[in-house]
Amino acid sequence: MIITLLVPGIMPAMVAADEDSPSEDDGNSTLLLPDLVIDDLSWSPVTPETGEQVTITATVRNQGDTASGVTNLAFYSNGDNIGERSVPEIEAGDSEKISYSWIQETESQVEISAKVDEEKSVEETNEDNNGIAAGYITFKKTKLPDLIISSLEYTANPRPGKFQDIYISVKNQGTETSEVTKLVLYVNGSPYDDWQVPALSKGESTHFSSAWTPLLEGSAQIRAVVDGDGLVAESNEGNNEKTATVTVAEEFLPDLIIEDLVPESTEAEEGKNLNITLKVKNQGTAPSEAVQAIYYINGTAPSQEDIQIPALSENKGTDIIFSLIPDREGQMEVRVSIGSGKVIPDSNRSNNQFTKIIDVKTILPDLIIESLSLNPEAPKIGDNITFIASIKNSGLRDSANSELEYYINGTNTTQNAKVSVPAIAAGGTAEGTFNWVPEEEGKLNVRLIADSGNTIREEEETNNERTETVSISKQASSITGGSSGPSPGSSSSKSSSMGSGVSKEPAKNVEVKELDTRNIMSGYHVKYDFAKNVTCITYVEFDPMKTFKKTTATVEVLKGKSIFVQKQPPGRVYKQLNIWLGNKGAGREDSLKNAYTGFRVEKEWIGNNSVNESNVTLLWYDSKWKSLSTEKIGEDEDYVYFRAKTTAYSCFAISEYTGEEGTVEAGEGIQETLRSWEGTGKAILNSSAEKEGSMEKKPMGVAKILLAVSLPLFMILVEYFILKKKI
């Protein structure tokens, strides 16, 4: 392509454009632009006086995909420009606070607004979202006083019948001199004393005192009110009083109580450490000393360190965390006692204990029928069929020995029996095997029941059954999913495996995989959470543009390079993997938007390889390796967690990527491969495992060989019959 540059006064220049350089509309590039918006517009002070300086602050954020250039920010009062400020370059996702100081000389109410990039000096993805109106500022011309009770003091630990002094201070914290008014002292709601308060200038205070003799033990309320009749016009009429509660007693002592015991988990586990928060309060009339407490589990005090309770002032509380280990399942009684059997100064020693019942989780096994296979796979009449049932313990505790019961029902056929199943460790599997010889053609329903005698207490008692359908004929047949259907990870049939997530990756190259199923409906955000945490992918989320209903997401962590990838990924590679969304195209680029993939990387790998965390990147493959925008979102003791903005779902790699170019290869990309799967469920890939030992079947070649052999034989036979007839 030739580009001609025309500049006035200069000869035309012709430049040859690189044919491989992407243009805006060639479909191979995306124009990244900033997008400036104003998130917030505020001012201080909120209610200014006329002539008082007001500082207006705008928060400008770049919500676009790339950094913005330097621009301007204009401030307005009732639509009139009152000033401008420069806005520096802002990186994508960042924000800047821009302030402008302004003085309004007249009493009025004005609307404050602002607009960024008013002259459109920055090209943005959206030019219509640069302004904001924040509300109205009311400027008052009149200055007013503001009378408050700045202090209310009394003698500590008052005793009945003893003389006490009460001291009151009144202050004018307003902006104008106050008028003469009145101060009243109330005791237990009744007027006790009063004074005339003189005019006070701005910031001036005055002081008063009153003699008080309490008569009875108990609580007494003291309240001082200035200008209670509202004789003085003030800027704030709601801050004219102060109240204090006084405890009158012959003797002042602390009183420690336990308000609650709060376990960190609503269901603890036997043998595992449990943190409990002890809430302690001193509700007495004097500070308490530092003391100790101990705990009891079901009435017994196990070996432990004392719980340290610090000194507490009166009416103050604190939270103390201590740990214990539950010794049994079910309900556990936890009792905490303050003082550890020692005598402590306390006004009430009968309230120093607290008891709480905590549920301790009952951990159980959970037996399911994972799959059913048979040998031969295509049984015929008279075959001695070996049925192999895989029983899995999906619970968290080992199971005991159990029995597998099976029922075979078909045309003129009914048989049932039980098979012994050994103990199965948590997460493990065992096999139950039985044999049967069919005598007639037809379909058989094979029903399997794990722990048929209900001898094992399980976490879930309703998932022990599975039914499969087997076809018996003179020709080979196959096993297909029955009413319960194959469970995730089973290999009962090709159609069911395709339904549980597209994958033509050879099993020998898959190190581990995890599945999750969701309904995909256009317009509803979808998030797949891989809760078992067996892979490095933690979640997949996106906004569907099409409806696929029930769809399974499959994550495969690979042992080496995928068969769909022609080149190794660039950088120092942590993991190579595939992520598939069903087999109907749900993971294609044109089926989703706003997609993000969460993943984690072991800290041990980062440390052992001196990896820079900021360079950890999720790479996506489609004809070449492409780096995805990746950010760190957190970490724990073992892993660093990341999130990557994702284009589509197919082949990926996690790598320490420092900008190496991906290698462009010929041939169709993964997205085209997914399109070829749609409808037929088959893919034509140069690297696919579809070919058998790299040998191509050539039926026409076989036909030619047969023709070459049979034609001469036929001619010989014809000639023989002709000669015989002549003879």
XYZ file of C-alpha atoms in Angstrom:
727
model
C 0.000 0.000 0.000
C 1.340 3.512 -0.962
C 0.648 6.546 1.266
C 1.107 10.048 -0.231
C 1.874 12.856 2.231
C 0.777 16.348 1.083
C 2.318 19.296 2.981
C 1.805 22.870 1.642
C 4.985 24.267 0.137
C 6.739 20.881 0.106
C 6.949 18.281 -2.650
C 4.587 15.319 -2.175
C 6.198 12.355 -0.430
C 5.201 8.758 -1.100
C 5.676 6.160 1.606
C 5.247 2.413 1.236
C 3.231 1.022 4.137
C 4.151 -2.326 5.591
C 1.582 -4.810 4.347
C 1.824 -6.687 7.645
C 1.138 -3.615 9.799
C -2.398 -3.776 11.227
C -4.815 -0.956 10.468
C -7.740 0.211 12.622
C -10.267 -1.868 10.737
C -8.314 -4.927 9.601
C -9.712 -6.935 12.554
C -6.285 -7.685 14.026
C -5.827 -4.715 16.370
C -7.740 -2.847 19.068
C -7.478 0.945 19.541
C -6.807 1.597 23.232
C -8.014 4.991 24.516
C -8.347 6.738 27.887
C -11.726 7.753 29.341
C -11.724 10.617 31.850
C -14.609 10.953 34.323
C -15.203 12.899 37.554
C -16.015 10.451 40.357
C -16.604 13.027 43.113
C -16.945 16.779 43.603
C -16.920 18.182 47.151
C -16.098 21.399 49.008
C -14.921 22.584 52.402
C -16.296 24.114 54.537
C -19.690 22.596 53.737
C -21.665 25.648 54.972
C -19.366 28.641 54.403
C -19.912 32.221 55.451
C -20.124 34.941 52.806
C -16.567 36.049 51.997
C -15.067 32.836 53.419
C -12.670 30.885 51.192
C -14.132 27.606 49.880
C -11.907 24.782 48.568
C -13.604 22.732 45.832
C -12.037 19.294 45.184
C -12.736 17.063 42.171
C -11.617 13.416 41.884
C -10.721 12.761 38.227
C -10.376 9.085 37.220
C -9.170 7.471 33.999
C -11.489 4.508 33.456
C -10.103 3.836 29.983
C -7.533 1.330 28.729
C -4.447 3.569 28.408
C -2.886 6.664 29.970
C -4.411 10.076 29.249
C -2.537 13.190 28.233
C -2.330 16.469 30.169
C -5.607 18.406 29.996
C -7.699 20.921 31.961
C -10.463 20.871 34.600
C -13.009 23.713 34.688
C -15.096 24.639 37.779
C -18.541 26.303 37.491
C -20.957 28.220 39.747
C -24.521 28.293 38.354
C -23.010 27.441 34.954
C -20.465 30.294 35.017
C -16.784 29.406 34.824
C -15.092 30.394 38.105
C -11.646 28.943 37.410
C -9.590 26.148 35.894
C -6.807 23.797 36.966
C -4.398 21.605 34.994
C -4.906 17.818 35.074
C -1.695 15.755 34.765
C -1.357 12.529 32.812
C -3.360 9.766 34.545
C -2.607 6.062 34.066
C -5.468 3.720 33.193
C -7.425 2.889 36.360
C -5.768 5.659 38.445
C -7.280 8.917 39.730
C -6.135 12.401 40.789
C -7.651 14.915 43.249
C -7.679 18.465 41.797
C -8.580 21.431 44.071
C -9.553 25.043 43.425
C -10.052 27.825 46.028
C -12.871 30.318 45.565
C -14.575 33.160 47.524
C -18.222 34.141 47.105
C -18.824 37.737 48.254
C -22.644 37.770 48.174
C -25.210 35.820 50.158
C -26.686 33.241 47.810
C -27.213 29.597 46.938
C -25.152 28.369 43.961
C -24.909 25.079 42.058
C -21.363 23.708 41.822
C -20.244 21.617 38.818
C -17.068 20.718 36.957
C -15.941 19.379 33.592
C -12.693 17.678 32.610
C -11.097 17.960 29.142
C -13.597 20.611 28.135
C -11.589 21.505 25.027
C -11.375 17.801 24.021
C -7.605 17.832 23.863
C -7.557 14.145 24.866
C -9.102 11.566 22.519
C -11.346 9.311 24.639
C -13.551 6.273 24.210
C -16.482 8.355 25.496
C -16.491 12.132 25.057
C -19.906 12.605 26.727
C -19.117 11.656 30.346
C -16.658 14.397 31.339
C -18.946 16.546 33.526
C -20.572 16.321 36.951
C -22.934 18.496 39.012
C -22.463 18.018 42.773
C -25.182 20.106 44.417
C -25.631 23.524 46.006
C -23.531 25.671 48.365
C -25.443 28.118 50.573
C -23.468 31.218 51.582
C -24.806 32.957 54.728
C -24.034 36.584 55.442
C -25.096 36.577 59.161
C -22.527 35.526 61.786
C -23.924 33.908 64.923
C -22.701 32.854 68.378
C -22.717 29.217 69.490
C -22.905 28.489 73.236
C -21.774 25.082 74.523
C -21.036 23.390 77.861
C -17.302 22.925 77.312
C -16.781 20.954 80.570
C -18.798 19.345 83.389
C -16.618 18.118 86.258
C -17.403 16.510 89.604
C -15.578 14.825 92.467
C -14.511 11.255 91.746
C -16.033 8.508 93.892
C -18.688 10.580 95.704
C -20.008 9.071 98.947
C -23.488 9.609 100.409
C -23.743 12.532 102.861
C -20.389 13.962 101.788
C -20.017 17.478 100.313
C -19.176 17.505 96.554
C -18.265 20.322 94.103
C -19.628 20.477 90.556
C -17.752 22.696 88.060
C -19.300 23.955 84.789
C -17.625 25.865 81.929
C -19.592 27.687 79.205
C -17.910 28.714 75.928
C -18.978 30.715 72.874
C -17.490 28.802 69.915
C -19.484 30.816 67.332
C -18.404 33.712 65.119
C -20.325 36.538 66.866
C -20.698 37.828 70.472
C -23.540 36.200 72.398
C -26.238 37.914 74.444
C -26.903 37.487 78.193
C -28.668 34.190 78.907
C -29.177 31.547 81.638
C -27.360 28.347 82.800
C -29.311 25.659 84.730
C -27.916 22.626 86.628
C -30.209 19.573 86.939
C -29.729 16.592 89.307
C -31.774 13.490 88.482
C -34.025 15.585 86.205
C -34.879 18.351 88.729
C -33.446 21.923 88.690
C -30.741 22.189 91.366
C -28.956 25.498 90.687
C -28.905 28.314 88.068
C -26.763 31.298 86.990
C -26.841 34.266 84.649
C -24.354 33.875 81.787
C -22.913 37.228 80.610
C -22.373 38.174 76.984
C -19.412 36.210 75.614
C -17.295 37.312 72.678
C -16.105 34.871 69.987
C -14.032 32.110 71.655
C -14.602 33.437 75.230
C -15.445 31.135 78.197
C -16.878 31.607 81.712
C -16.956 29.244 84.722
C -19.440 28.322 87.496
C -19.488 25.977 90.508
C -22.137 24.455 92.762
C -22.034 22.565 96.063
C -23.848 19.209 96.037
C -24.358 16.626 98.775
C -25.653 13.243 97.516
C -27.917 11.486 100.010
C -28.275 7.910 98.731
C -26.063 5.266 97.143
C -26.600 4.503 93.453
C -26.449 6.346 90.137
C -27.165 10.088 89.900
C -27.566 12.048 86.656
C -26.015 15.545 86.455
C -27.019 17.744 83.508
C -25.994 21.338 82.656
C -28.034 23.350 80.080
C -27.145 26.817 78.730
C -29.754 28.982 76.944
C -32.368 26.272 77.415
C -35.145 28.797 76.660
C -33.635 29.673 73.250
C -33.193 33.380 74.036
C -29.950 33.584 71.989
C -30.021 32.984 68.211
C -27.176 30.516 67.571
C -25.587 28.847 64.570
C -26.254 25.481 66.276
C -29.184 25.126 68.661
C -28.592 21.434 69.378
C -25.358 21.512 71.397
C -26.335 23.496 74.513
C -26.122 20.779 77.164
C -23.899 18.093 78.678
C -24.854 15.110 80.875
C -22.826 12.866 83.229
C -23.793 9.832 85.300
C -22.250 9.699 88.771
C -22.022 6.567 90.929
C -22.512 7.256 94.662
C -21.260 4.473 96.949
C -19.721 3.851 100.369
C -17.076 1.516 98.852
C -15.784 1.454 95.256
C -14.773 -1.916 93.771
C -14.315 -3.430 90.325
C -16.741 -6.054 88.997
C -15.429 -8.240 86.170
C -17.952 -10.139 84.070
C -17.699 -12.293 80.919
C -20.201 -10.986 78.397
C -19.717 -13.695 75.743
C -17.529 -16.436 74.233
C -17.392 -16.173 70.417
C -15.806 -19.056 68.413
C -14.199 -18.103 65.078
C -16.188 -20.880 63.357
C -19.823 -21.839 63.834
C -18.825 -25.495 63.461
C -15.479 -26.516 64.943
C -13.620 -29.720 64.068
C -12.377 -32.393 66.442
C -8.604 -32.317 66.925
C -8.164 -28.966 65.155
C -7.186 -25.713 66.845
C -10.166 -23.378 67.513
C -9.763 -19.677 68.352
C -12.326 -18.202 70.766
C -12.818 -14.523 71.610
C -13.410 -13.871 75.319
C -15.384 -10.629 75.858
C -14.665 -9.232 79.354
C -16.040 -6.037 80.957
C -15.462 -4.219 84.237
C -18.951 -3.064 85.252
C -17.790 -2.021 88.730
C -17.083 1.391 90.212
C -13.278 1.181 90.375
C -10.456 0.010 88.069
C -9.649 -3.706 88.128
C -6.234 -5.321 88.409
C -4.698 -7.634 85.776
C -5.966 -11.176 86.445
C -5.932 -14.642 84.853
C -8.674 -16.972 83.630
C -8.788 -20.653 82.676
C -11.144 -22.672 80.465
C -12.856 -26.027 80.921
C -13.970 -28.426 78.151
C -16.960 -30.540 79.169
C -16.132 -29.916 82.830
C -12.397 -30.752 82.600
C -9.537 -28.242 82.511
C -6.982 -29.513 79.965
C -3.315 -28.568 80.124
C -3.164 -24.879 79.172
C -1.603 -21.486 79.709
C -3.623 -18.992 81.752
C -5.698 -16.465 79.799
C -4.284 -13.026 80.640
C -6.916 -10.320 81.340
C -5.406 -6.811 81.529
C -6.352 -4.117 84.064
C -9.610 -2.386 83.087
C -10.977 0.975 84.152
C -14.588 1.159 85.316
C -17.247 0.465 82.676
C -14.597 -0.580 80.116
C -14.287 -3.878 78.277
C -11.780 -5.797 76.161
C -11.567 -8.817 73.823
C -9.020 -11.583 74.465
C -8.407 -14.427 71.985
C -7.395 -17.858 73.290
C -7.210 -21.279 71.632
C -8.370 -24.772 72.492
C -8.660 -28.135 70.740
C -12.110 -29.850 70.719
C -11.813 -33.387 72.100
C -14.980 -34.877 70.629
C -17.649 -34.472 67.963
C -21.119 -33.114 68.669
C -21.845 -30.522 71.344
C -18.919 -29.249 73.429
C -19.371 -27.258 76.651
C -16.765 -24.518 77.120
C -16.633 -22.704 80.484
C -14.268 -19.843 81.343
C -13.602 -18.785 84.924
C -11.899 -15.517 85.948
C -9.401 -15.720 88.802
C -8.227 -19.289 88.266
C -9.502 -20.182 91.737
C -7.777 -17.215 93.388
C -9.511 -14.512 95.416
C -9.598 -11.207 93.529
C -10.999 -7.829 94.657
C -14.438 -7.799 93.083
C -17.809 -6.408 94.223
C -19.591 -9.546 92.960
C -17.648 -12.831 92.830
C -20.634 -14.868 91.662
C -20.594 -13.536 88.085
C -16.993 -14.368 87.069
C -17.871 -17.462 84.972
C -19.466 -17.973 81.568
C -20.496 -21.171 79.757
C -21.128 -21.685 76.029
C -22.170 -24.734 73.980
C -20.169 -25.021 70.726
C -21.031 -27.447 67.921
C -18.118 -29.637 66.819
C -18.454 -30.839 63.238
C -19.141 -34.511 62.689
C -16.823 -35.595 59.849
C -18.253 -38.488 57.856
C -17.468 -40.550 54.763
C -19.662 -40.270 51.655
C -19.879 -43.217 49.243
C -20.944 -42.686 45.619
C -20.938 -44.871 42.518
C -18.383 -43.089 40.369
C -18.636 -45.268 37.233
C -19.580 -48.647 35.821
C -17.537 -50.436 33.172
C -17.885 -53.907 31.688
C -15.756 -56.489 29.901
C -16.343 -57.128 27.070
C -17.457 -53.560 26.320
C -19.851 -54.764 23.594
C -21.391 -57.915 25.094
C -23.251 -60.539 23.086
C -25.554 -63.353 24.055
C -23.619 -65.990 25.996
C -20.705 -63.721 26.978
C -19.586 -63.930 30.595
C -19.789 -60.204 31.359
C -17.606 -58.793 34.149
C -19.176 -55.667 35.633
C -16.714 -53.367 37.450
C -18.283 -50.693 39.677
C -15.977 -47.911 40.933
C -17.062 -46.752 44.402
C -15.565 -43.467 45.613
C -15.449 -42.041 49.133
C -16.020 -38.332 48.487
C -16.245 -37.588 52.219
C -13.556 -36.375 54.624
C -13.305 -39.514 56.790
C -12.351 -43.102 55.955
C -15.261 -45.489 55.506
C -15.634 -48.957 57.009
C -16.346 -52.161 55.039
C -19.683 -52.103 53.223
C -21.746 -53.916 50.622
C -22.604 -53.016 47.026
C -25.982 -54.295 45.877
C -26.779 -54.650 42.171
C -30.000 -55.282 40.258
C -30.120 -56.483 36.635
C -33.571 -56.042 35.051
C -34.443 -56.747 31.423
C -36.651 -58.871 29.145
C -37.456 -62.047 31.100
C -34.425 -61.297 33.301
C -34.208 -60.291 36.949
C -31.182 -60.781 39.137
C -29.823 -59.121 42.256
C -27.036 -59.837 44.715
C -24.543 -58.134 46.987
C -20.776 -57.655 46.679
C -18.405 -56.896 49.548
C -16.566 -53.552 49.368
C -13.446 -52.951 51.501
C -12.835 -49.879 53.651
C -12.108 -46.767 51.522
C -9.864 -43.912 52.607
C -11.200 -40.344 52.316
C -10.984 -39.335 48.658
C -10.070 -42.876 47.592
C -11.846 -45.460 45.451
C -12.480 -49.198 45.501
C -14.004 -51.628 43.010
C -16.912 -53.979 43.326
C -16.919 -56.758 40.694
C -19.677 -59.195 39.657
C -20.392 -61.409 36.635
C -23.456 -62.319 34.590
C -24.171 -64.219 31.347
C -27.005 -62.846 29.125
C -29.222 -65.331 27.322
C -31.352 -62.971 25.233
C -30.962 -59.802 23.217
C -32.304 -56.506 24.520
C -31.609 -53.647 26.881
C -30.741 -54.204 30.517
C -31.028 -51.720 33.390
C -28.145 -52.193 35.817
C -28.914 -50.498 39.153
C -26.133 -50.103 41.730
C -26.517 -49.176 45.422
C -23.473 -48.369 47.579
C -23.733 -49.252 51.289
C -27.006 -51.012 50.572
C -27.434 -52.034 54.211
C -26.986 -48.458 55.500
C -24.319 -49.721 57.880
C -22.161 -46.600 57.382
C -23.239 -43.175 58.612
C -22.558 -40.817 55.680
C -22.443 -37.111 55.041
C -25.065 -37.513 52.294
C -27.378 -40.524 52.394
C -29.260 -39.845 49.131
C -26.447 -40.142 46.546
C -25.629 -43.856 46.828
C -27.405 -45.063 43.671
C -26.597 -45.172 39.955
C -28.378 -46.762 37.008
C -26.825 -47.634 33.631
C -28.326 -49.147 30.471
C -26.529 -52.018 28.702
C -27.460 -53.357 25.262
C -27.101 -57.112 24.595
C -27.180 -58.278 20.972
C -25.444 -60.440 18.450
C -23.528 -57.298 17.445
C -21.280 -55.201 19.643
C -23.143 -52.601 21.669
C -22.161 -50.014 24.222
C -23.000 -48.706 27.652
C -24.864 -45.399 27.848
C -25.808 -43.174 30.734
C -28.998 -44.131 32.527
C -31.349 -42.190 34.759
C -28.735 -41.009 37.184
C -26.260 -40.125 34.446
C -22.471 -40.327 34.616
C -20.809 -38.390 37.341
C -18.175 -35.744 36.555
C -14.909 -37.373 35.614
C -16.519 -40.708 34.585
C -15.694 -42.219 31.201
C -18.904 -44.030 30.383
C -19.438 -42.750 26.821
C -18.110 -40.364 24.227
C -21.289 -38.320 24.150
C -21.293 -37.786 27.904
C -17.628 -36.815 27.966
C -18.241 -34.246 25.255
C -21.159 -32.915 27.280
C -18.966 -32.439 30.312
C -16.500 -30.116 28.589
C -14.710 -30.148 25.223
C -11.295 -31.802 25.402
C -9.376 -33.769 22.822
C -6.138 -33.453 24.765
C -4.603 -36.947 25.184
C -5.158 -38.206 28.726
C -1.473 -39.067 29.039
C -0.647 -35.338 28.747
C -3.124 -34.245 31.479
C -1.595 -34.009 34.933
C -4.802 -33.014 36.759
C -8.153 -31.456 35.916
C -11.190 -29.959 37.650
C -14.735 -29.266 36.442
C -17.566 -26.943 37.425
C -21.028 -26.606 35.865
C -23.177 -23.486 35.514
C -26.126 -22.253 33.451
C -24.990 -19.744 30.809
C -27.747 -17.253 29.992
C -27.182 -14.166 27.857
C -27.265 -11.007 29.967
C -26.488 -12.781 33.273
C -22.961 -12.723 34.702
C -21.414 -16.212 35.087
C -18.676 -17.262 37.503
C -17.139 -20.736 37.706
C -15.466 -21.396 41.081
C -13.063 -24.347 41.206
C -13.531 -25.035 44.904
C -11.465 -28.232 45.104
C -8.291 -26.203 44.413
C -6.596 -29.068 42.586
C -5.382 -26.832 39.737
C -3.748 -23.407 39.547
C -7.006 -21.844 38.200
C -9.216 -20.449 40.984
C -12.135 -19.052 38.971
C -13.428 -18.071 35.515
C -16.008 -15.270 35.084
C -17.541 -13.411 32.146
C -20.690 -11.819 30.701
C -22.285 -14.234 28.150
C -23.384 -12.776 24.809
C -25.268 -15.968 23.941
C -27.332 -18.557 25.797
C -25.951 -22.093 26.220
C -27.842 -23.158 29.379
C -26.092 -25.924 31.387
C -22.388 -25.837 30.482
C -19.354 -27.416 32.127
C -16.038 -25.618 32.428
C -12.995 -27.908 32.386
C -9.500 -26.937 33.535
C -6.672 -29.260 32.455
C -3.168 -28.740 33.840
C -0.808 -30.329 31.325
C 2.425 -32.274 31.693
C 3.838 -30.668 28.541
C 2.837 -28.669 25.479
C -0.772 -29.088 24.314
C -1.366 -30.918 21.026
C -3.133 -27.740 19.818
C -0.009 -25.614 20.303
C 2.866 -25.642 17.803
C 5.427 -23.673 19.828
C 6.459 -23.603 23.471
C 5.254 -20.444 25.300
C 7.803 -17.659 25.858
C 9.424 -16.846 29.206
C 9.996 -18.982 32.277
C 6.906 -21.242 32.283
C 5.112 -22.166 35.523
C 2.213 -24.191 34.089
C 0.673 -24.994 30.683
C -3.063 -25.663 30.673
C -6.334 -25.813 28.752
C -9.624 -24.179 29.781
C -12.695 -25.377 27.840
C -16.296 -24.126 28.152
C -18.609 -26.899 26.938
C -18.659 -27.976 23.280
C -21.100 -25.463 21.763
C -18.806 -22.464 21.453
C -19.413 -20.845 24.863
C -15.701 -20.125 25.244
C -15.286 -18.427 21.878
C -14.338 -14.783 21.550
C -17.704 -13.906 19.974
C -19.671 -15.610 22.788
C -18.471 -13.629 25.799
C -17.171 -10.297 27.064
C -15.706 -8.815 30.259
C -13.968 -12.139 30.920
C -11.460 -12.599 33.732
C -9.457 -15.651 34.833
C -8.162 -16.017 38.383
C -5.065 -18.116 39.027
C -2.468 -18.724 41.674
C 1.304 -19.362 41.645
C 3.244 -21.151 44.361
C 5.527 -18.883 46.368
C 8.046 -21.717 46.467
C 8.331 -21.646 42.635
C 8.662 -17.851 42.641
C 11.400 -17.952 45.273
C 13.346 -20.923 43.865
C 13.439 -19.335 40.392
C 13.990 -15.698 41.530
C 10.849 -14.714 39.617
C 9.715 -11.082 39.534
C 6.033 -11.177 40.575
C 5.244 -8.136 38.403
C 6.216 -10.165 35.309
C 3.947 -13.142 36.047
C 1.520 -13.202 33.097
C -1.267 -15.392 31.744
C -0.521 -16.186 28.070
C -3.291 -17.187 25.633
C -2.696 -19.168 22.449
C -4.585 -18.669 19.179
C -2.177 -19.086 16.218
C 0.471 -17.427 18.423
C 1.111 -16.767 22.106
C -0.431 -13.516 23.327
C 0.069 -11.911 26.746
C -3.089 -11.012 28.685
C -3.366 -8.016 31.022
C -2.513 -9.555 34.426
C -2.589 -8.033 37.914
C -1.721 -9.319 41.384
C -4.784 -9.375 43.680
C -3.470 -10.935 46.880
C -1.418 -13.607 48.584
C -1.429 -16.024 51.486
C 1.180 -18.188 53.173
C 1.684 -20.488 50.160
C 0.403 -18.715 47.032
C 0.355 -15.404 45.180
C -3.019 -14.733 43.495
C -3.503 -13.022 40.121
C -6.321 -11.992 37.785
C -6.067 -11.714 33.983
C -8.451 -10.046 31.534
C -9.249 -12.846 29.082
C -10.195 -12.801 25.396
C -11.493 -16.368 24.969
C -10.937 -19.841 26.431
C -8.689 -22.528 24.925
C -4.944 -23.029 25.561
C -3.004 -21.040 28.165
C 0.330 -20.821 29.941
C 1.427 -19.060 33.136
C 4.873 -17.580 32.608
C 7.366 -14.999 33.806
C 6.871 -12.928 30.655
C 9.274 -10.081 29.902
C 7.997 -9.025 26.492
C 9.206 -11.839 24.228
C 7.415 -11.927 20.880
C 5.071 -14.831 20.300
C 5.859 -16.931 17.219
C 3.263 -16.723 14.436
C 2.470 -20.083 12.896
C 0.444 -20.984 9.844
C -2.861 -22.779 10.102
C -6.139 -22.029 11.781
C -6.297 -20.831 15.393
C -7.964 -22.432 18.397
C -11.080 -20.280 17.932
C -11.559 -21.724 14.438
C -11.037 -25.179 15.934
C -13.841 -24.522 18.417
C -16.102 -23.458 15.553
C -15.399 -26.743 13.776
C -16.406 -28.627 16.931
C -19.758 -26.887 17.094
C -22.577 -29.125 15.940
C -20.585 -32.243 15.078
C -18.371 -32.464 18.104
C -15.353 -33.269 15.850
C -12.187 -31.289 15.123
C -9.836 -31.544 12.175
C -6.428 -30.633 13.568
C -2.991 -31.263 12.093
C -1.806 -32.180 15.579
C -4.969 -34.007 16.664
C -5.014 -37.449 18.163
C -7.666 -38.358 15.553
C -5.035 -39.997 13.336
C -4.182 -43.535 14.317
C -0.427 -43.897 14.587
C 0.025 -41.218 11.882
C -1.382 -43.730 9.339
C -4.019 -42.556 6.853
C -6.795 -44.920 5.733
C -6.967 -45.168 1.901
C -10.032 -47.194 0.960
C -9.618 -46.465 -2.792
C -6.076 -47.876 -2.719
C -7.423 -51.149 -1.317
C -10.103 -51.236 -4.012
C -7.490 -50.802 -6.745
C -5.456 -53.723 -5.388
C -8.529 -56.010 -5.312
C -9.459 -54.986 -8.849
C -5.940 -55.683 -10.106
C -6.045 -59.201 -8.633
C -9.622 -60.208 -9.523
C -9.766 -58.968 -13.163
C -7.110 -61.406 -14.544
C -8.750 -64.288 -12.659
C -12.103 -63.392 -14.188
C -10.612 -63.326 -17.746
C -8.997 -66.737 -17.227
C -12.333 -68.220 -16.098
C -14.165 -66.751 -19.127
C -11.584 -68.158 -21.549
C -11.786 -71.552 -19.845
C -15.576 -71.800 -20.311
C -15.309 -70.762 -24.010
C -12.708 -73.461 -24.736
C -14.763 -76.066 -22.887
C -17.824 -75.246 -24.983
C -15.846 -75.660 -28.236
C -14.579 -79.035 -27.129
